[in-house]
Amino acid sequence: MKKQMALTLSAVLALSALAGCAGDATPSNSPNKPTTPQTENGEQTVETVKIKYVVPGTEPKDYQQVYQKVNEKLAADGVGVEVEKLYIPWDAWDQKLNLMLSTGEEFDLFHVMQDRTPFSSYYNRGALADISEEIEAYGEHLKSHIPADIFDGAKINGKHYVVPTYWVEMASEGQFNIRRDILRENNLEEPTTPAELISAWETVMNNWKGSNKPYLGTRADFDPISLHTSVLHRTYDTFPFTVKDKFFYVNQNGDIRSWFETEEFKQDAAFMRELYTKGLTNPDILVMKQEQVDAQLDSGEWFVRLGTGGSLAGMQKYNPDATVDDIGVVWFNPEKEYLRPLAFKNGNAVPVNSKHPEAAVKFMNWMLASQENYDLVQYGIEGTHYEKDGDKGFTPIRDPQNNNNSRYRGSDSQNGNVNFMRFDLESSIPENNQVLFEPNPEAINSIAANFVFDPTNVRTEYTNILSEATASITPIYMGVQDYDKAFPAAIDKMKKAGLDRVVAEYQKQFEAYLAEQ
């Protein structure tokens, strides 16, 4: 069965295959108690179940030291699990993960980014294990600290295929960060429209004193939820609407359309084209890697960040006098409704080839069993990597040899939970904390937030349009190619790849979904 699944996944993901594998980290020998087999003389032996957890990003300098402590704590708590994390660079993430899934490589847990590749996409490839029984048996703390409506949004046909990460208020989608210190430096007011934003940005670019230009820090994509170009959508008369699963415009009346064929897509592309032609995006935007984007933010040489990002330490590299209040949150048309496009933003899933789904769930559950466990995974070793600052604060212990960052930091987006999260009270951005981590009682959910598309009936077409959109649509959406000149040929290729059939199938399933609500 697994061989057949691997062959199927290989065919579906052939276009995404990327040669090469990161090596395994050296396994630790911490004892654990997953089972208690007996020796010949009747004594119980202790056996460790080791799981491999695959995540995007760069391994922190002190990862090995921290996870030795994590595994020692897991052993002391009798969880019966030892964890090894495998980090895959951002620019290779999609290709490498798809290769691991398609070839049936054995691992036990991997990170899911709903705004990049939703868990339903992995489910539809047959790549996810049903972990409903494991959550029921071993997920006590997961169920206690993740709201039921978010958990329900992570189900397909009533079964659990992913554990959602409750780390962010999804209604934060639609805002962006701006540098107020840079506005003051250039005698500028905070922009209230896309046109005002571009005008201010041109002034900043012309007057910039840094060594690198403050380009829009982003990688290339055609999905506005992934790019956070959804900030523009609040300025359109048709808002509120969202773009679901990369291809589908969905408004609150339940209307489904091909996103690329909407006037809203054209308006987005026109904005990005103006950024590109005026030199506000990197001329190499189509090949920018996530690590390059992160490096720009860390350098402090940026003016606008779609979504949220940046840090005080980074800002002060450009402006030593910057404070945490110099990053502001901007909403276009703030009087309009605040929309949650997704039920949740990130999560963690167990691949179908895992031999230890129960161990993966036990580990995730253990992280939320106590503040002590959470702190260790997220912030490292107290006194070495951080110090506590009250009930919800922490102060990272910075290393001049590590770009003045701590030598270890976990990931809120991968494993965070608002019930346990700590904040760097000295350098975190107050307005970002409020938007991201405090519930918005005025927000509404997209009508499609919990809808899961099953492309089984159009699997070939769905695979084809994913590939074609990356090649033909992304350059238009990023403004590198002129919409009027390039779009007719691009949409013709999309339709030949099967776009119309996929949209029709999506509409059919969505109408059935609405009828069941």
Tab-separated table of C-alpha atoms in Angstrom, residues 79-431:
chain	number	residue	atom	x	y	z
A	79	VAL	CA	6.489	10.657	27.413
A	80	GLY	CA	8.262	7.919	25.484
A	81	VAL	CA	9.465	10.152	22.685
A	82	GLU	CA	12.781	11.527	21.456
A	83	VAL	CA	12.785	14.256	18.815
A	84	GLU	CA	15.204	15.091	16.036
A	85	LYS	CA	14.485	18.192	13.934
A	86	LEU	CA	15.553	18.424	10.319
A	87	TYR	CA	15.795	21.993	8.978
A	88	ILE	CA	15.307	22.586	5.249
A	89	PRO	CA	16.305	25.995	3.799
A	90	TRP	CA	13.349	28.140	2.815
A	91	ASP	CA	14.212	28.257	-0.866
A	92	ALA	CA	14.319	24.448	-1.065
A	93	TRP	CA	11.383	23.757	1.269
A	94	ASP	CA	8.580	22.966	-1.158
A	95	GLN	CA	10.687	20.900	-3.525
A	96	LYS	CA	12.530	18.941	-0.835
A	97	LEU	CA	9.420	18.222	1.245
A	98	ASN	CA	7.508	17.097	-1.846
A	99	LEU	CA	10.381	14.800	-2.761
A	100	MET	CA	10.429	13.279	0.721
A	101	LEU	CA	6.687	12.684	0.580
A	102	SER	CA	6.658	11.325	-2.963
A	103	THR	CA	9.483	8.849	-2.401
A	104	GLY	CA	8.027	7.543	0.844
A	105	GLU	CA	10.959	8.707	2.973
A	106	GLU	CA	10.236	7.941	6.606
A	107	PHE	CA	9.719	10.884	8.925
A	108	ASP	CA	7.054	11.614	11.493
A	109	LEU	CA	6.039	15.268	11.596
A	110	PHE	CA	6.271	18.273	9.308
A	111	HIS	CA	5.278	21.907	9.361
A	112	VAL	CA	2.308	23.158	7.305
A	113	MET	CA	1.805	26.768	6.210
A	114	GLN	CA	-1.819	27.324	5.212
A	115	ASP	CA	-0.978	30.539	3.387
A	116	ARG	CA	1.723	28.780	1.355
A	117	THR	CA	0.579	25.181	0.808
A	118	PRO	CA	-2.627	24.328	2.728
A	119	PHE	CA	-2.881	20.996	4.503
A	120	SER	CA	-5.723	20.049	2.169
A	121	SER	CA	-3.191	20.027	-0.675
A	122	TYR	CA	-1.126	17.382	1.138
A	123	TYR	CA	-4.304	15.492	2.043
A	124	ASN	CA	-5.422	15.471	-1.566
A	125	ARG	CA	-2.125	13.868	-2.546
A	126	GLY	CA	-2.746	11.095	-0.045
A	127	ALA	CA	0.271	12.271	1.962
A	128	LEU	CA	-1.290	12.736	5.431
A	129	ALA	CA	-2.014	10.249	8.175
A	130	ASP	CA	-5.385	10.306	9.933
A	131	ILE	CA	-4.413	11.152	13.527
A	132	SER	CA	-7.920	11.314	15.005
A	133	GLU	CA	-7.409	8.342	17.319
A	134	GLU	CA	-4.024	9.625	18.442
A	135	ILE	CA	-5.434	13.052	19.278
A	136	GLU	CA	-8.279	11.458	21.204
A	137	ALA	CA	-5.872	9.265	23.168
A	138	TYR	CA	-2.883	11.580	23.632
A	139	GLY	CA	-4.081	15.128	22.834
A	140	GLU	CA	-5.491	16.294	26.165
A	141	HIS	CA	-3.452	19.510	26.270
A	142	LEU	CA	-3.844	20.175	22.549
A	143	LYS	CA	-7.619	20.118	22.970
A	144	SER	CA	-7.434	22.294	26.082
A	145	HIS	CA	-5.309	25.061	24.558
A	146	ILE	CA	-6.494	25.162	20.922
A	147	PRO	CA	-10.063	26.500	20.493
A	148	ALA	CA	-12.592	23.991	19.214
A	149	ASP	CA	-13.570	26.099	16.208
A	150	ILE	CA	-9.941	26.182	15.068
A	151	PHE	CA	-9.581	22.443	15.588
A	152	ASP	CA	-12.776	21.915	13.583
A	153	GLY	CA	-11.325	24.015	10.771
A	154	ALA	CA	-8.467	21.525	10.597
A	155	LYS	CA	-10.700	18.522	9.949
A	156	ILE	CA	-11.609	16.788	6.708
A	157	ASN	CA	-14.722	14.614	6.735
A	158	GLY	CA	-14.742	14.846	10.520
A	159	LYS	CA	-11.194	13.497	10.911
A	160	HIS	CA	-7.958	15.138	12.051
A	161	TYR	CA	-5.128	15.356	9.542
A	162	VAL	CA	-3.263	18.305	11.041
A	163	VAL	CA	-2.807	19.917	14.447
A	164	PRO	CA	-3.416	23.657	14.002
A	165	THR	CA	-1.111	26.153	15.659
A	166	TYR	CA	-3.065	28.713	17.681
A	167	TRP	CA	-0.495	31.476	17.569
A	168	VAL	CA	-2.084	34.358	15.654
A	169	GLU	CA	-5.320	36.311	15.132
A	170	MET	CA	-6.087	35.524	11.486
A	171	ALA	CA	-7.896	38.861	11.068
A	172	SER	CA	-4.411	40.436	11.045
A	173	GLU	CA	-4.418	39.661	7.322
A	174	GLY	CA	-4.815	42.917	5.411
A	175	GLN	CA	-2.413	45.241	7.231
A	176	PHE	CA	1.228	46.148	6.733
A	177	ASN	CA	4.136	47.542	8.728
A	178	ILE	CA	5.676	50.920	8.008
A	179	ARG	CA	8.744	52.627	9.479
A	180	ARG	CA	7.650	55.774	11.275
A	181	ASP	CA	11.233	56.841	11.894
A	182	ILE	CA	11.760	56.804	8.119
A	183	LEU	CA	8.573	58.827	7.613
A	184	ARG	CA	9.862	61.468	10.046
A	185	GLU	CA	13.285	61.460	8.431
A	186	ASN	CA	11.626	62.384	5.128
A	187	ASN	CA	8.928	64.730	6.523
A	188	LEU	CA	6.190	62.378	5.310
A	189	GLU	CA	2.717	61.595	6.607
A	190	GLU	CA	1.483	58.038	7.043
A	191	PRO	CA	-0.060	56.917	3.710
A	192	THR	CA	-3.778	56.147	3.594
A	193	THR	CA	-4.039	54.858	0.007
A	194	PRO	CA	-1.871	52.710	-2.296
A	195	ALA	CA	-1.073	55.803	-4.398
A	196	GLU	CA	0.115	57.720	-1.318
A	197	LEU	CA	2.201	54.730	-0.292
A	198	ILE	CA	3.988	54.607	-3.652
A	199	SER	CA	4.598	58.369	-3.589
A	200	ALA	CA	6.085	58.202	-0.084
A	201	TRP	CA	8.200	55.202	-1.039
A	202	GLU	CA	9.693	57.042	-4.014
A	203	THR	CA	10.735	59.885	-1.733
A	204	VAL	CA	12.290	57.474	0.752
A	205	MET	CA	14.132	55.621	-2.009
A	206	ASN	CA	15.593	58.856	-3.397
A	207	ASN	CA	16.754	60.061	0.027
A	208	TRP	CA	17.947	56.714	1.418
A	209	LYS	CA	21.211	56.927	3.359
A	210	GLY	CA	21.868	53.211	3.748
A	211	SER	CA	24.138	51.006	1.708
A	212	ASN	CA	21.287	48.921	0.288
A	213	LYS	CA	18.025	50.197	-1.152
A	214	PRO	CA	14.833	49.667	0.913
A	215	TYR	CA	13.087	47.433	-1.614
A	216	LEU	CA	9.811	45.693	-0.837
A	217	GLY	CA	11.040	42.644	1.050
A	218	THR	CA	9.241	39.647	-0.404
A	219	ARG	CA	9.785	36.575	-2.525
A	220	ALA	CA	7.821	36.043	-5.735
A	221	ASP	CA	4.455	34.279	-5.813
A	222	PHE	CA	1.039	34.630	-7.403
A	223	ASP	CA	-0.983	34.114	-4.213
A	224	PRO	CA	-2.027	37.343	-2.443
A	225	ILE	CA	-2.567	35.566	0.883
A	226	SER	CA	0.975	34.224	0.809
A	227	LEU	CA	2.424	37.584	-0.261
A	228	HIS	CA	0.060	39.678	1.909
A	229	THR	CA	-0.801	41.806	-1.118
A	230	SER	CA	-4.262	41.353	0.362
A	231	VAL	CA	-3.498	44.725	1.991
A	232	LEU	CA	-4.714	46.228	-1.296
A	233	HIS	CA	-8.061	44.470	-1.200
A	234	ARG	CA	-9.489	46.741	1.482
A	235	THR	CA	-9.339	49.568	-1.075
A	236	TYR	CA	-11.600	47.760	-3.561
A	237	ASP	CA	-15.370	48.259	-3.635
A	238	THR	CA	-15.885	44.482	-3.711
A	239	PHE	CA	-14.243	43.898	-0.313
A	240	PRO	CA	-14.701	41.778	1.781
A	241	PHE	CA	-13.487	38.849	-0.270
A	242	THR	CA	-10.546	36.477	-0.108
A	243	VAL	CA	-8.464	34.355	-2.442
A	244	LYS	CA	-8.761	30.753	-1.314
A	245	ASP	CA	-6.348	27.985	-2.231
A	246	LYS	CA	-4.353	30.309	-4.525
A	247	PHE	CA	-6.780	30.191	-7.468
A	248	PHE	CA	-10.269	31.070	-6.268
A	249	TYR	CA	-11.869	34.437	-5.563
A	250	VAL	CA	-14.574	33.981	-2.899
A	251	ASN	CA	-16.784	36.784	-1.611
A	252	GLN	CA	-19.133	36.717	1.364
A	253	ASN	CA	-22.109	36.012	-0.922
A	254	GLY	CA	-20.518	32.694	-1.784
A	255	ASP	CA	-19.577	33.659	-5.344
A	256	ILE	CA	-16.638	31.681	-6.748
A	257	ARG	CA	-14.518	32.951	-9.638
A	258	SER	CA	-11.173	32.298	-11.218
A	259	TRP	CA	-8.907	34.719	-9.316
A	260	PHE	CA	-6.716	35.458	-12.328
A	261	GLU	CA	-9.717	36.543	-14.392
A	262	THR	CA	-11.026	39.096	-11.910
A	263	GLU	CA	-10.665	42.843	-12.058
A	264	GLU	CA	-9.158	42.655	-8.568
A	265	PHE	CA	-6.254	40.534	-9.823
A	266	LYS	CA	-5.650	43.075	-12.577
A	267	GLN	CA	-5.603	45.916	-10.022
A	268	ASP	CA	-3.153	44.026	-7.801
A	269	ALA	CA	-0.885	43.411	-10.788
A	270	ALA	CA	-1.032	47.089	-11.761
A	271	PHE	CA	0.115	48.112	-8.262
A	272	MET	CA	2.985	45.632	-8.334
A	273	ARG	CA	3.907	46.767	-11.847
A	274	GLU	CA	4.175	50.349	-10.645
A	275	LEU	CA	6.408	49.258	-7.760
A	276	TYR	CA	8.633	47.352	-10.166
A	277	THR	CA	8.913	50.018	-12.849
A	278	LYS	CA	9.676	52.700	-10.245
A	279	GLY	CA	12.446	50.618	-8.733
A	280	LEU	CA	10.675	49.898	-5.436
A	281	THR	CA	10.989	46.135	-5.753
A	282	ASN	CA	14.254	44.324	-6.278
A	283	PRO	CA	15.074	43.918	-9.982
A	284	ASP	CA	15.816	40.264	-9.177
A	285	ILE	CA	12.477	39.760	-7.411
A	286	LEU	CA	11.631	36.591	-9.365
A	287	VAL	CA	14.663	34.747	-7.984
A	288	MET	CA	14.773	36.239	-4.480
A	289	LYS	CA	15.159	33.622	-1.751
A	290	GLN	CA	13.454	33.843	1.623
A	291	GLU	CA	16.841	34.025	3.324
A	292	GLN	CA	17.633	37.163	1.294
A	293	VAL	CA	14.330	38.729	2.311
A	294	ASP	CA	15.019	37.924	5.960
A	295	ALA	CA	18.526	39.361	5.693
A	296	GLN	CA	17.133	42.652	4.397
A	297	LEU	CA	14.742	42.897	7.350
A	298	ASP	CA	17.521	42.023	9.786
A	299	SER	CA	19.700	44.751	8.282
A	300	GLY	CA	17.097	47.431	9.058
A	301	GLU	CA	17.196	48.683	5.461
A	302	TRP	CA	13.491	48.559	4.734
A	303	PHE	CA	10.582	50.981	4.710
A	304	VAL	CA	7.444	48.885	4.180
A	305	ARG	CA	6.788	45.276	5.104
A	306	LEU	CA	3.658	43.524	3.849
A	307	GLY	CA	2.303	41.591	6.785
A	308	THR	CA	4.405	42.063	9.915
A	309	GLY	CA	8.121	41.827	10.527
A	310	GLY	CA	11.290	43.547	11.508
A	311	SER	CA	12.889	44.020	14.896
A	312	LEU	CA	14.297	46.812	17.015
A	313	ALA	CA	17.792	45.412	16.696
A	314	GLY	CA	17.482	45.456	12.924
A	315	MET	CA	16.033	48.965	12.790
A	316	GLN	CA	18.823	50.312	14.968
A	317	LYS	CA	21.434	49.108	12.485
A	318	TYR	CA	20.091	51.793	10.156
A	319	ASN	CA	18.838	54.224	12.787
A	320	PRO	CA	20.457	53.871	16.234
A	321	ASP	CA	17.762	56.096	17.726
A	322	ALA	CA	14.828	53.900	16.573
A	323	THR	CA	12.394	52.614	19.209
A	324	VAL	CA	9.797	49.859	19.278
A	325	ASP	CA	7.127	52.455	18.499
A	326	ASP	CA	8.779	53.276	15.179
A	327	ILE	CA	7.155	50.296	13.470
A	328	GLY	CA	3.514	51.109	12.891
A	329	VAL	CA	0.581	49.044	11.639
A	330	VAL	CA	-1.375	50.493	8.713
A	331	TRP	CA	-4.778	49.416	7.418
A	332	PHE	CA	-6.181	50.937	4.262
A	333	ASN	CA	-9.822	51.881	4.917
A	334	PRO	CA	-9.676	50.876	8.594
A	335	GLU	CA	-13.427	51.457	8.915
A	336	LYS	CA	-14.108	48.377	6.780
A	337	GLU	CA	-14.665	44.892	8.146
A	338	TYR	CA	-11.738	42.754	9.302
A	339	LEU	CA	-11.748	39.371	7.598
A	340	ARG	CA	-10.235	36.042	8.647
A	341	PRO	CA	-9.424	34.328	5.337
A	342	LEU	CA	-8.427	31.054	6.998
A	343	ALA	CA	-9.512	29.200	10.121
A	344	PHE	CA	-5.849	28.899	11.068
A	345	LYS	CA	-2.550	29.894	9.512
A	346	ASN	CA	-0.080	27.148	10.388
A	347	GLY	CA	0.003	23.667	11.777
A	348	ASN	CA	1.870	20.377	11.951
A	349	ALA	CA	0.944	17.138	10.226
A	350	VAL	CA	1.999	13.499	10.306
A	351	PRO	CA	2.950	11.987	6.928
A	352	VAL	CA	1.234	8.762	5.923
A	353	ASN	CA	4.545	6.875	5.967
A	354	SER	CA	5.235	7.624	9.625
A	355	LYS	CA	5.613	4.559	11.797
A	356	HIS	CA	5.021	6.594	14.954
A	357	PRO	CA	1.974	8.870	14.580
A	358	GLU	CA	1.165	8.460	18.259
A	359	ALA	CA	4.664	9.657	19.217
A	360	ALA	CA	4.310	12.754	17.036
A	361	VAL	CA	1.034	13.668	18.742
A	362	LYS	CA	2.513	12.956	22.179
A	363	PHE	CA	5.349	15.391	21.478
A	364	MET	CA	2.994	18.159	20.328
A	365	ASN	CA	0.782	17.550	23.354
A	366	TRP	CA	3.773	17.618	25.728
A	367	MET	CA	4.801	21.079	24.487
A	368	LEU	CA	1.490	22.446	25.805
A	369	ALA	CA	1.490	20.442	29.015
A	370	SER	CA	3.301	23.186	30.958
A	371	GLN	CA	4.879	26.602	30.608
A	372	GLU	CA	8.214	24.966	31.435
A	373	ASN	CA	7.978	22.631	28.439
A	374	TYR	CA	6.852	25.405	26.129
A	375	ASP	CA	9.616	27.759	27.246
A	376	LEU	CA	12.285	25.136	26.631
A	377	VAL	CA	11.124	24.398	23.076
A	378	GLN	CA	10.538	28.025	22.138
A	379	TYR	CA	13.129	30.044	24.048
A	380	GLY	CA	15.838	27.537	24.912
A	381	ILE	CA	17.686	27.097	28.189
A	382	GLU	CA	16.923	29.671	30.851
A	383	GLY	CA	20.052	31.565	31.835
A	384	THR	CA	21.816	30.567	28.621
A	385	HIS	CA	19.449	31.745	25.912
A	386	TYR	CA	16.917	33.891	27.753
A	387	GLU	CA	15.780	35.267	31.096
A	388	LYS	CA	12.157	35.483	32.187
A	389	ASP	CA	10.637	38.961	32.421
A	390	GLY	CA	7.439	38.677	34.451
A	391	ASP	CA	4.631	36.284	33.600
A	392	LYS	CA	4.623	36.849	29.850
A	393	GLY	CA	7.935	38.518	29.065
A	394	PHE	CA	11.408	37.278	28.269
A	395	THR	CA	14.775	38.849	27.551
A	396	PRO	CA	16.945	37.048	25.002
A	397	ILE	CA	20.614	36.678	25.926
A	398	ARG	CA	22.333	38.075	22.860
A	399	ASP	CA	25.554	36.808	21.352
A	400	PRO	CA	27.808	39.317	19.520
A	401	GLN	CA	29.135	36.365	17.505
A	402	ASN	CA	25.611	35.557	16.278
A	403	ASN	CA	24.628	38.939	14.832
A	404	ASN	CA	23.712	39.991	18.381
A	405	ASN	CA	20.843	37.492	18.411
A	406	SER	CA	20.281	34.690	20.863
A	407	ARG	CA	21.971	31.436	19.845
A	408	TYR	CA	18.588	29.721	20.011
A	409	ARG	CA	14.990	30.650	19.262
A	410	GLY	CA	12.066	28.418	18.391
A	411	SER	CA	9.274	29.434	16.023
A	412	ASP	CA	5.951	30.937	17.102
A	413	SER	CA	4.425	30.156	13.714
A	414	GLN	CA	5.434	26.493	13.933
A	415	ASN	CA	4.671	25.719	17.564
A	416	GLY	CA	3.360	28.855	19.226
A	417	ASN	CA	0.280	29.087	21.397
A	418	VAL	CA	-1.185	32.358	22.691
A	419	ASN	CA	-1.791	30.769	26.086
A	420	PHE	CA	1.959	30.307	26.614
A	421	MET	CA	3.707	32.839	24.372
A	422	ARG	CA	6.216	35.241	25.882
A	423	PHE	CA	7.198	38.616	24.438
A	424	ASP	CA	10.487	40.428	24.363
A	425	LEU	CA	9.145	43.446	26.225
A	426	GLU	CA	12.172	45.563	25.345
A	427	SER	CA	12.348	44.998	21.585
A	428	SER	CA	9.097	43.451	20.344
A	429	ILE	CA	6.752	45.765	18.476
A	430	PRO	CA	3.691	46.699	20.591
A	431	GLU	CA	1.365	47.351	17.638
